[in-house]
Every structure is written in C-alpha cells, then in structure tokens.
XYZ file of N, CA and C in Angstrom:
735
model
N 87.818 103.440 115.795
C 88.740 102.980 114.754
C 88.023 102.657 113.499
N 88.593 103.306 112.338
C 87.911 103.022 111.057
C 88.189 101.620 110.684
N 87.236 101.181 109.741
C 87.422 99.847 109.216
C 88.461 99.781 108.163
N 89.213 98.665 108.102
C 90.222 98.519 107.024
C 89.596 98.642 105.656
N 90.396 99.259 104.678
C 89.873 99.370 103.384
C 89.663 98.058 102.705
N 88.633 97.830 101.925
C 88.411 96.546 101.202
C 89.572 96.273 100.203
N 89.988 95.043 100.175
C 90.967 94.592 99.244
C 90.475 94.565 97.852
N 91.318 95.020 96.874
C 90.913 95.183 95.454
C 90.831 93.846 94.796
N 89.796 93.657 94.055
C 89.607 92.375 93.316
C 90.474 92.437 91.992
N 91.245 91.599 91.820
C 92.181 91.473 90.636
C 91.531 90.501 89.553
N 91.078 89.380 89.969
C 90.455 88.455 89.089
C 89.063 88.190 89.526
N 88.041 88.479 88.655
C 86.596 88.407 88.941
C 85.942 87.648 87.798
N 85.719 86.284 88.073
C 85.076 85.460 87.103
C 83.745 85.132 87.467
N 82.782 85.363 86.729
C 81.311 85.196 87.123
C 80.667 84.172 86.091
N 80.156 83.143 86.563
C 79.304 82.245 85.928
C 79.917 81.753 84.554
N 81.212 81.428 84.457
C 82.009 81.137 83.256
C 81.747 79.710 82.968
N 81.303 79.446 81.653
C 81.241 78.162 81.088
C 82.206 78.101 79.911
N 82.793 76.892 79.702
C 83.589 76.597 78.551
C 83.162 75.299 78.004
N 82.643 75.369 76.775
C 82.136 74.235 76.003
C 83.023 73.928 74.735
N 83.422 72.786 74.616
C 84.216 72.303 73.425
C 83.285 71.500 72.598
N 83.307 71.674 71.234
C 82.554 70.880 70.367
C 83.451 70.330 69.258
N 83.400 68.980 69.132
C 84.132 68.285 68.048
C 83.096 67.385 67.362
N 82.689 67.787 66.291
C 81.734 67.007 65.414
C 80.395 66.988 66.362
N 80.016 65.794 66.608
C 78.695 65.589 67.421
C 79.019 65.552 68.861
N 80.346 65.609 69.200
C 80.666 65.498 70.696
C 80.713 66.893 71.345
N 80.016 67.087 72.388
C 79.968 68.343 73.149
C 80.472 68.103 74.569
N 81.598 68.785 74.984
C 82.142 68.647 76.231
C 82.169 69.918 77.074
N 81.551 69.962 78.207
C 81.516 71.186 78.900
C 82.578 71.090 79.978
N 83.710 71.774 79.771
C 84.889 71.702 80.554
C 84.702 72.552 81.939
N 83.976 73.680 81.836
C 83.629 74.532 83.049
C 82.097 74.733 82.989
N 81.505 74.539 84.113
C 79.987 74.557 84.187
C 79.525 75.650 85.209
N 79.714 76.957 84.811
C 79.205 78.013 85.727
C 80.125 78.313 86.822
N 81.356 78.518 86.579
C 82.460 78.758 87.581
C 82.410 80.267 87.913
N 82.420 80.669 89.256
C 82.566 81.916 89.695
C 83.646 81.943 90.771
N 84.585 82.853 90.659
C 85.756 82.980 91.684
C 86.188 84.361 91.622
N 86.696 84.817 92.756
C 87.344 86.125 92.840
C 88.633 85.945 93.586
N 89.709 86.664 93.064
C 90.940 86.620 93.721
C 91.343 88.168 93.946
N 91.774 88.329 95.204
C 91.996 89.625 95.701
C 93.517 90.086 95.488
N 93.784 91.301 95.380
C 95.137 91.707 95.253
C 95.970 91.313 96.423
N 97.239 90.736 96.093
C 98.078 90.234 97.166
C 97.809 88.894 97.689
N 96.802 88.181 97.128
C 96.562 86.824 97.514
C 97.479 85.772 96.866
N 97.800 84.672 97.481
C 98.467 83.579 96.892
C 97.558 82.426 96.902
N 97.005 82.054 95.641
C 96.046 81.046 95.626
C 96.525 79.895 94.735
N 96.328 78.715 95.295
C 96.559 77.374 94.621
C 95.266 76.995 93.965
N 95.374 76.865 92.713
C 94.223 76.243 91.777
C 94.503 74.782 91.672
N 93.788 73.963 92.269
C 94.099 72.455 92.216
C 92.950 71.599 91.752
N 93.157 70.417 91.264
C 92.248 69.466 90.847
C 92.843 68.372 90.079
N 92.196 67.250 89.973
C 92.761 66.125 89.182
C 92.737 66.372 87.666
N 93.341 65.521 86.889
C 93.335 65.528 85.501
C 91.946 65.504 85.079
N 91.512 66.377 84.081
C 90.284 66.418 83.600
C 89.194 67.166 84.413
N 89.652 67.864 85.460
C 88.737 68.470 86.401
C 88.254 69.833 85.897
N 89.055 70.492 84.971
C 88.743 71.774 84.453
C 89.625 72.772 84.938
N 90.628 72.458 85.733
C 91.482 73.484 86.338
C 92.439 74.148 85.256
N 92.859 73.266 84.322
C 93.707 73.797 83.239
C 92.846 74.820 82.364
N 91.603 74.407 82.038
C 90.766 75.288 81.317
C 90.556 76.602 82.043
N 90.339 76.562 83.364
C 90.182 77.842 84.084
C 91.479 78.597 84.147
N 92.605 77.993 84.260
C 93.934 78.669 84.182
C 94.030 79.347 82.876
N 93.740 78.642 81.766
C 93.822 79.239 80.531
C 92.942 80.479 80.315
N 91.757 80.413 80.823
C 90.908 81.653 80.735
C 91.446 82.795 81.688
N 91.856 82.389 82.815
C 92.479 83.502 83.706
C 93.591 84.101 83.049
N 94.434 83.265 82.252
C 95.622 83.827 81.571
C 95.261 84.338 80.291
N 94.105 84.462 79.737
C 93.725 85.039 78.524
C 94.249 84.176 77.397
N 94.485 82.861 77.714
C 94.877 82.013 76.595
C 93.686 81.211 75.967
N 92.536 81.415 76.561
C 91.329 80.866 76.075
C 90.174 81.778 76.424
N 89.004 81.636 75.675
C 87.853 82.436 75.960
C 86.727 81.590 76.562
N 86.015 82.136 77.481
C 84.830 81.513 77.992
C 83.708 81.451 76.928
N 82.945 80.391 76.936
C 81.763 80.274 76.016
C 80.741 81.271 76.422
N 80.651 81.516 77.751
C 79.590 82.383 78.317
C 80.114 82.808 79.739
N 79.557 83.834 80.254
C 80.022 84.334 81.540
C 80.927 85.558 81.291
N 81.355 86.188 82.450
C 82.234 87.406 82.285
C 83.472 87.201 83.177
N 84.567 87.969 82.600
C 85.814 87.902 83.364
C 86.391 89.383 83.416
N 86.483 89.915 84.541
C 87.076 91.262 84.770
C 88.483 90.999 85.367
N 89.490 91.494 84.733
C 90.860 91.388 85.197
C 91.387 92.944 85.627
N 91.770 93.068 86.855
C 92.211 94.335 87.271
C 91.268 95.452 87.015
N 89.920 95.173 87.183
C 89.001 96.187 86.927
C 88.573 96.373 85.453
N 88.998 95.565 84.501
C 88.710 95.739 83.094
C 88.084 94.453 82.648
N 86.990 94.605 81.922
C 86.190 93.510 81.357
C 86.976 93.038 80.140
N 87.560 91.774 80.319
C 88.454 91.274 79.200
C 87.705 90.260 78.387
N 86.413 90.020 78.628
C 85.612 89.009 78.017
C 85.521 89.139 76.535
N 85.394 90.467 75.982
C 85.126 90.628 74.597
C 86.220 91.318 73.856
N 87.437 91.196 74.478
C 88.567 91.813 73.833
C 88.927 91.194 72.430
N 89.396 91.926 71.504
C 89.907 91.288 70.262
C 91.150 90.489 70.543
N 91.587 89.676 69.586
C 92.802 88.884 69.773
C 94.078 89.851 70.090
N 94.134 90.936 69.299
C 95.265 91.798 69.490
C 95.253 92.420 70.955
N 93.950 92.794 71.404
C 93.873 93.380 72.705
C 94.075 92.361 73.757
N 93.771 91.110 73.474
C 94.045 90.078 74.557
C 95.647 89.796 74.651
N 96.268 89.856 73.481
C 97.717 89.616 73.437
C 98.394 90.765 74.250
N 97.944 91.975 73.978
C 98.513 93.143 74.726
C 98.226 93.088 76.215
N 97.039 92.598 76.594
C 96.689 92.482 77.949
C 97.576 91.389 78.665
N 97.719 90.332 77.976
C 98.571 89.169 78.501
C 100.000 89.651 78.774
N 100.537 90.574 77.873
C 101.874 91.025 77.978
C 102.091 92.024 79.090
N 101.028 92.809 79.345
C 101.162 93.866 80.360
C 100.615 93.514 81.675
N 99.562 92.671 81.852
C 98.812 92.400 83.060
C 99.193 91.165 83.626
N 99.748 90.151 82.934
C 99.935 88.835 83.443
C 101.388 88.412 83.244
N 102.046 87.942 84.251
C 103.317 87.382 84.123
C 103.184 85.752 84.311
N 103.738 85.028 83.261
C 103.574 83.611 83.167
C 104.850 82.922 83.672
N 104.687 81.925 84.453
C 105.854 80.990 84.685
C 105.305 79.632 84.479
N 106.086 78.851 83.635
C 105.612 77.541 83.221
C 106.563 76.480 83.679
N 106.053 75.281 83.750
C 106.866 74.092 84.064
C 108.091 74.002 83.209
N 108.011 74.089 81.951
C 109.121 73.946 80.923
C 110.029 75.248 80.723
N 109.742 76.216 81.502
C 110.681 77.382 81.593
C 110.469 78.292 80.229
N 110.486 77.705 79.105
C 110.306 78.361 77.839
C 111.276 79.464 77.646
N 112.526 79.195 77.934
C 113.640 80.175 77.665
C 114.135 79.895 76.262
N 114.450 81.027 75.639
C 114.935 80.881 74.178
C 116.411 80.581 74.211
N 116.767 79.388 73.675
C 118.200 78.888 73.938
C 119.385 79.754 73.375
N 119.069 80.588 72.303
C 120.217 81.399 71.781
C 120.289 82.687 72.292
N 119.386 83.047 73.176
C 119.482 84.344 73.827
C 120.053 84.257 75.269
N 120.846 85.253 75.711
C 121.420 85.193 76.971
C 120.197 85.328 78.025
N 120.585 85.171 79.354
C 119.503 85.275 80.351
C 118.914 86.584 80.276
N 119.659 87.674 80.269
C 119.165 89.105 80.356
C 118.334 89.343 79.063
N 118.686 88.762 77.929
C 117.909 88.913 76.813
C 116.536 88.218 76.915
N 116.547 87.037 77.423
C 115.398 86.336 77.657
C 114.410 87.122 78.513
N 114.942 87.719 79.602
C 114.030 88.554 80.441
C 113.578 89.761 79.751
N 114.293 90.272 78.787
C 113.882 91.430 77.982
C 112.790 91.170 76.989
N 112.542 89.911 76.649
C 111.612 89.616 75.559
C 110.236 90.260 75.743
N 109.469 90.079 76.878
C 108.086 90.737 76.987
C 108.300 92.219 77.039
N 109.351 92.833 77.482
C 109.518 94.213 77.567
C 109.694 94.821 76.055
N 110.423 93.911 75.296
C 110.537 94.291 73.803
C 109.103 94.441 73.111
N 108.289 93.425 73.480
C 106.943 93.362 72.835
C 106.128 94.593 73.372
N 106.388 95.015 74.579
C 105.634 96.008 75.232
C 106.177 97.440 74.777
N 107.260 97.406 73.917
C 107.697 98.781 73.342
C 108.621 99.561 74.373
N 109.156 98.856 75.336
C 109.972 99.570 76.280
C 111.335 99.836 75.596
N 111.879 101.114 75.711
C 113.111 101.464 75.085
C 114.331 100.638 75.559
N 115.250 100.315 74.680
C 116.355 99.437 74.936
C 117.074 99.585 76.283
N 117.435 100.898 76.600
C 118.283 101.119 77.769
C 117.390 100.788 78.946
N 116.065 101.090 78.949
C 115.158 100.910 80.147
C 114.962 99.532 80.347
N 114.755 98.689 79.181
C 114.416 97.308 79.312
C 115.661 96.537 79.887
N 116.884 97.035 79.386
C 118.087 96.242 79.998
C 118.143 96.495 81.471
N 117.974 97.832 81.890
C 118.072 98.097 83.342
C 117.047 97.274 84.059
N 115.692 97.287 83.589
C 114.707 96.470 84.309
C 115.035 95.024 84.384
N 115.577 94.490 83.226
C 115.916 93.090 83.184
C 117.151 92.696 84.260
N 118.043 93.519 84.275
C 119.148 93.278 85.228
C 118.620 93.419 86.638
N 117.725 94.340 86.819
C 117.169 94.488 88.130
C 116.428 93.264 88.658
N 115.460 92.705 87.842
C 114.723 91.488 88.390
C 115.726 90.335 88.355
N 116.697 90.250 87.500
C 117.674 89.106 87.630
C 118.437 89.257 88.973
N 118.765 90.485 89.358
C 119.325 90.551 90.674
C 118.409 90.123 91.762
N 117.139 90.494 91.537
C 116.091 90.083 92.555
C 116.082 88.617 92.706
N 116.402 87.782 91.717
C 116.407 86.268 91.921
C 117.820 85.844 92.024
N 118.865 86.703 92.236
C 120.097 86.230 92.454
C 120.844 85.819 91.345
N 120.542 86.271 90.060
C 121.201 85.754 88.936
C 121.892 86.792 87.995
N 122.006 88.036 88.615
C 122.618 89.133 87.855
C 124.018 88.761 87.367
N 124.753 87.960 88.104
C 126.079 87.668 87.811
C 126.188 86.789 86.583
N 125.077 86.095 86.284
C 124.980 85.217 85.076
C 124.199 85.805 83.969
N 123.955 87.120 84.065
C 123.123 87.701 82.988
C 123.512 87.429 81.444
N 124.826 87.249 81.302
C 125.352 86.997 79.921
C 125.363 85.539 79.562
N 125.087 84.705 80.541
C 125.060 83.189 80.291
C 123.844 82.855 79.320
N 124.016 81.659 78.643
C 122.985 81.067 77.925
C 122.245 80.129 78.825
N 120.982 79.838 78.458
C 120.134 78.846 79.266
C 120.804 77.508 79.510
N 121.583 77.084 78.433
C 122.274 75.730 78.570
C 123.345 75.739 79.539
N 123.723 76.936 80.008
C 124.891 77.002 81.038
C 124.426 77.144 82.448
N 123.162 77.012 82.763
C 122.644 77.109 84.184
C 121.803 75.884 84.438
N 121.465 75.599 85.742
C 120.721 74.492 86.257
C 119.218 74.721 85.997
N 118.438 73.676 86.213
C 116.983 73.818 86.166
C 116.386 74.771 87.100
N 116.821 74.812 88.289
C 116.348 75.758 89.325
C 116.743 77.134 88.841
N 117.860 77.362 88.287
C 118.189 78.742 87.932
C 117.419 79.148 86.625
N 117.053 78.145 85.821
C 116.216 78.521 84.654
C 114.741 78.924 85.203
N 114.286 78.317 86.152
C 112.918 78.734 86.742
C 113.063 80.113 87.320
N 114.168 80.405 88.039
C 114.323 81.805 88.503
C 114.424 82.780 87.410
N 115.104 82.527 86.250
C 115.041 83.355 85.172
C 113.553 83.613 84.623
N 112.879 82.412 84.612
C 111.527 82.527 84.092
C 110.616 83.432 85.031
N 110.929 83.366 86.298
C 110.223 84.235 87.354
C 110.606 85.666 87.145
N 111.963 85.950 86.832
C 112.387 87.289 86.534
C 111.689 87.796 85.398
N 111.727 86.999 84.280
C 110.922 87.521 83.017
C 109.503 87.742 83.378
N 108.895 87.003 84.137
C 107.413 87.214 84.451
C 107.240 88.518 85.239
N 108.267 88.814 86.031
C 108.117 90.082 86.919
C 108.621 91.315 86.241
N 109.248 91.219 85.106
C 109.856 92.362 84.555
C 108.920 93.516 84.132
N 107.686 93.059 83.774
C 106.679 94.104 83.279
C 105.838 94.561 84.380
N 106.138 94.275 85.680
C 105.275 94.588 86.775
C 103.807 94.206 86.589
N 103.537 92.938 86.333
C 102.222 92.549 85.965
C 101.260 92.638 87.197
N 99.990 92.729 86.803
C 98.861 92.706 87.825
C 98.734 91.331 88.484
N 99.058 90.331 87.786
C 98.948 88.966 88.261
C 100.024 88.033 87.772
N 100.600 87.267 88.683
C 101.567 86.170 88.400
C 100.933 84.900 88.359
N 100.963 84.225 87.197
C 100.335 83.024 86.968
C 101.392 81.881 86.852
N 101.441 80.987 87.716
C 102.546 79.814 87.731
C 101.822 78.659 87.530
N 102.113 78.001 86.269
C 101.475 76.579 85.900
C 102.503 75.537 86.165
N 102.192 74.790 87.201
C 103.067 73.629 87.655
C 104.603 74.081 87.674
N 104.978 75.106 88.283
C 106.204 75.799 88.291
C 107.371 74.836 88.821
N 107.088 73.777 89.500
C 108.050 72.964 90.088
C 108.011 71.531 89.464
N 107.401 71.371 88.415
C 107.141 70.127 87.743
C 108.490 69.441 87.396
N 109.346 70.295 86.913
C 110.735 69.643 86.386
C 111.805 69.757 87.434
N 111.528 70.042 88.647
C 112.621 70.385 89.676
C 112.602 69.252 90.765
N 113.852 69.131 91.277
C 113.961 68.205 92.407
C 113.408 68.885 93.668
N 113.226 68.062 94.762
C 112.551 68.436 95.989
C 113.173 69.725 96.589
N 114.500 69.730 96.711
C 115.152 70.998 97.385
C 114.950 72.097 96.452
N 115.190 72.016 95.170
C 115.066 73.137 94.283
C 113.570 73.704 94.269
N 112.659 72.735 94.347
C 111.217 73.093 94.451
C 110.936 73.920 95.586
N 111.624 73.519 96.801
C 111.388 74.330 97.908
C 111.890 75.743 97.877
N 113.135 75.927 97.183
C 113.681 77.173 97.001
C 112.781 78.044 96.127
N 112.297 77.501 95.066
C 111.513 78.236 94.153
C 110.166 78.576 94.883
N 109.504 77.772 95.613
C 108.305 78.200 96.332
C 108.670 79.169 97.507
N 109.832 79.089 98.061
C 110.210 80.175 99.049
C 110.207 81.477 98.350
N 110.673 81.523 97.136
C 110.679 82.760 96.366
C 109.216 83.373 96.169
N 108.447 82.375 95.583
C 106.962 82.759 95.422
C 106.352 83.379 96.774
N 106.732 82.663 97.902
C 106.327 83.090 99.184
C 106.732 84.472 99.519
N 107.970 84.801 99.127
C 108.504 86.143 99.376
C 107.730 87.167 98.580
N 107.498 86.821 97.309
C 106.723 87.817 96.388
C 105.298 87.990 97.045
N 104.693 86.921 97.537
C 103.328 87.105 98.087
C 103.328 87.851 99.289
N 104.339 87.802 100.201
C 104.456 88.570 101.377
C 104.777 90.051 100.959
N 105.376 90.349 99.846
C 105.579 91.724 99.346
C 104.439 92.322 98.636
N 103.359 91.515 98.503
C 102.112 92.068 97.891
C 101.791 91.575 96.484
N 102.515 90.739 95.902
C 102.333 90.253 94.574
C 101.129 89.190 94.547
N 100.243 89.395 93.601
C 99.116 88.394 93.534
C 99.586 87.164 92.720
N 99.471 86.042 93.364
C 100.069 84.824 92.710
C 98.915 83.848 92.680
N 98.733 83.250 91.449
C 97.870 82.112 91.204
C 98.742 80.967 90.768
N 98.751 79.887 91.574
C 99.665 78.727 91.369
C 98.701 77.570 90.979
N 98.972 77.039 89.757
C 98.265 75.931 89.307
C 99.126 74.686 89.467
N 98.581 73.758 90.373
C 99.360 72.619 90.671
C 98.409 71.359 90.979
N 98.921 70.144 90.791
C 98.164 68.936 91.264
C 98.955 68.436 92.506
N 99.958 68.956 92.956
C 100.851 68.472 94.063
C 100.312 69.045 95.412
N 99.882 68.260 96.238
C 99.501 68.687 97.591
C 100.571 69.462 98.317
N 101.850 69.026 98.315
C 102.925 69.663 98.940
C 103.170 71.071 98.327
N 102.936 71.321 97.118
C 103.074 72.639 96.628
C 101.920 73.459 96.929
N 100.711 73.010 96.871
C 99.481 73.772 97.171
C 99.619 74.198 98.593
N 100.334 73.557 99.485
C 100.429 73.935 100.860
C 101.089 75.246 101.167
N 101.821 75.777 100.170
C 102.513 77.021 100.251
C 101.499 78.240 100.073
N 100.301 77.933 99.517
C 99.339 79.068 99.307
C 98.568 79.298 100.574
N 97.980 80.505 100.625
C 97.108 80.886 101.809
C 95.665 80.566 101.508
N 95.487 80.074 100.190
C 94.015 79.884 99.815
C 94.110 78.670 98.742
N 93.145 77.726 98.891
C 93.179 76.656 97.862
C 91.811 76.601 97.228
N 91.722 76.670 95.939
C 90.498 76.616 95.219
C 90.602 75.249 94.489
N 89.687 74.323 94.722
C 89.690 72.979 94.193
C 88.624 72.926 93.081
N 88.989 72.379 91.927
C 88.085 72.234 90.841
C 87.835 70.768 90.548
N 86.619 70.344 90.354
C 86.272 68.997 89.992
C 85.080 68.964 89.100
N 85.121 68.231 88.005
C 83.984 68.026 87.043
C 83.438 69.402 86.587
N 84.398 70.384 86.340
C 83.987 71.556 85.791
C 83.393 72.651 86.692
N 83.418 72.317 88.023
C 82.860 73.348 88.992
C 83.800 73.533 90.256
N 83.601 74.609 90.952
C 84.451 74.839 92.140
C 83.933 73.822 93.203
N 84.732 72.966 93.574
C 84.413 71.896 94.612
C 84.509 72.448 96.039
N 85.633 73.261 96.267
C 85.902 73.898 97.606
C 86.739 75.191 97.327
N 86.649 76.024 98.331
C 87.446 77.220 98.292
C 87.774 77.506 99.816
N 88.995 77.156 100.205
C 89.290 77.269 101.652
C 90.621 78.007 101.839
N 90.757 78.573 103.023
C 91.931 79.304 103.413
C 92.705 78.368 104.438
N 93.953 78.551 104.498
C 94.884 77.772 105.328
C 96.096 78.628 105.710
N 96.812 78.159 106.635
C 98.063 78.765 107.086
C 99.177 78.332 106.083
N 99.748 79.128 105.354
C 100.698 78.597 104.246
C 101.886 78.089 104.802
N 102.454 77.057 104.235
C 103.653 76.388 104.623
C 104.748 77.385 104.333
N 105.831 77.360 105.278
C 107.015 78.263 105.024
C 108.127 77.457 104.479
N 108.814 77.883 103.555
C 109.954 77.229 102.926
C 111.243 77.840 103.507
N 112.325 76.989 103.361
C 113.723 77.601 103.670
C 114.024 78.706 102.707
N 114.756 79.737 103.166
C 115.061 80.854 102.306
C 115.737 80.523 100.974
N 115.413 81.219 99.905
C 116.004 80.891 98.683
C 117.451 81.335 98.654
N 118.278 80.380 98.172
C 119.686 80.559 98.032
C 119.946 81.369 96.742
N 120.482 82.492 96.888
C 120.685 83.471 95.668
C 122.099 83.678 95.367
N 122.916 82.582 95.442
C 124.349 82.735 95.319
C 124.769 82.560 93.843
N 123.720 82.405 92.914
C 124.007 82.305 91.521
C 123.758 80.946 90.876
C-alpha cells in the first residue's frame, strides 16, 4: 500500500520577529516564532492579552509585516510584497471574519458579500451569482435584499462568513468570531466553522475563550512572544447550524 500524499502547507512562518519602537522604548512582540498550518486544518490560536497572538494573527492576515523572518502563504513568499501586492493577496488568498462583523450598513446583505469580489474585478453578474450562492450556503439567501440593521447578530456573523468565503480563499481567518454573540448563537456559528473544516477549508481561529478553542483540532498557544505549546485534540462537536433565515 502506498503512503498517503503529504498535506500541503498553507501557512509557513519561519523565525518571525516583530519589534515595535516608540522613541526610546523597544518592544519585541514576537521573538522568533515558527509555525506551519496545513491545508484543511482548523487551528485555534490562543493566548492571554499581550501574549503576541494578535500580532501573529495580523502577520498571518498580511495586516502587519514581520521585522525579520519569512512567511510563505500558499506556496508564495509574501514577506517582501509591496503594499499593493499585499492588499491584492489579502483580497484573494484570505477570508476574514471579525468579532464586529464589519458589514456596511447602507448595503444589502448580498451587496455586502459582493464587496471583496468587486475589489477583485469579478464581473457584476458573476459576483451576484457567487454572493447569492454563499448566502444560500449559510441559510440567508431569502434575506439577500435586507439591510444589516434588519437581521440578528448571529445572522450578521453568517453574512460575514459568506463574504469571507465568496472569493474561495486559501485561508479563512476568524478573529474572535463569537465575541459579540450569545452562547447558543456562538455554538451555531462554531458548528458552521466545523462544517467548513470537515469540507476541507483551512481555518485559523483566534480566540481567548477555552470553549471556542475546543472546536479546533489543533491549539497553538502563544505567550511572551513565543509558541508555548502546539497540541492536537479531538475537536468538540456543536449542534447543527439552524439555517432557517
């Protein structure tokens, strides 16, 4: 029997340091961090306030640059990209889901989902079809013409997930995605992330909540700017997502 094919590395960070300087004050937020994330993994990035996990998340999401070290995303070295190239890579390679949803209040749900596709130059008919498809995926196609003010917090997060998925990104990066949600709605959202993971989506979940980190198959803990531990676990299973609108 032949050996299984090796899993593809999506995120490959090697010896990354991030130093912030303010006047005479020098703060090293990351001190030689190395981590790999494979395609199809669901990884929880955890750590207390000031641990460096937010800085690491920002570097993974191309929102910040390392002071030294290398970062290869989907086989491409993104360490030395120009700002325009980084913006383009963020739009095509990374889907973002944030705690605050970041939906544009004057746009309908389908128009919100279309925003990254517009920046990517997708033609109008195709981007509308893709936006409606991912809204259906999260059970909100019937509310496509609604405004964000007309839906619940849990539904807003589902729209944010749909927007993140619309461009078929290499990596889905979720930063405290349940921070504004009640317990039941949090479970529903995490159930959906679990479904995406089982379908092969690569998910990096940034959280300080143990209950949320339990849904991941791997937990990377950051403390004092270094990787404190990197462990695998049996992920917690949530109740199925209710997609009735």
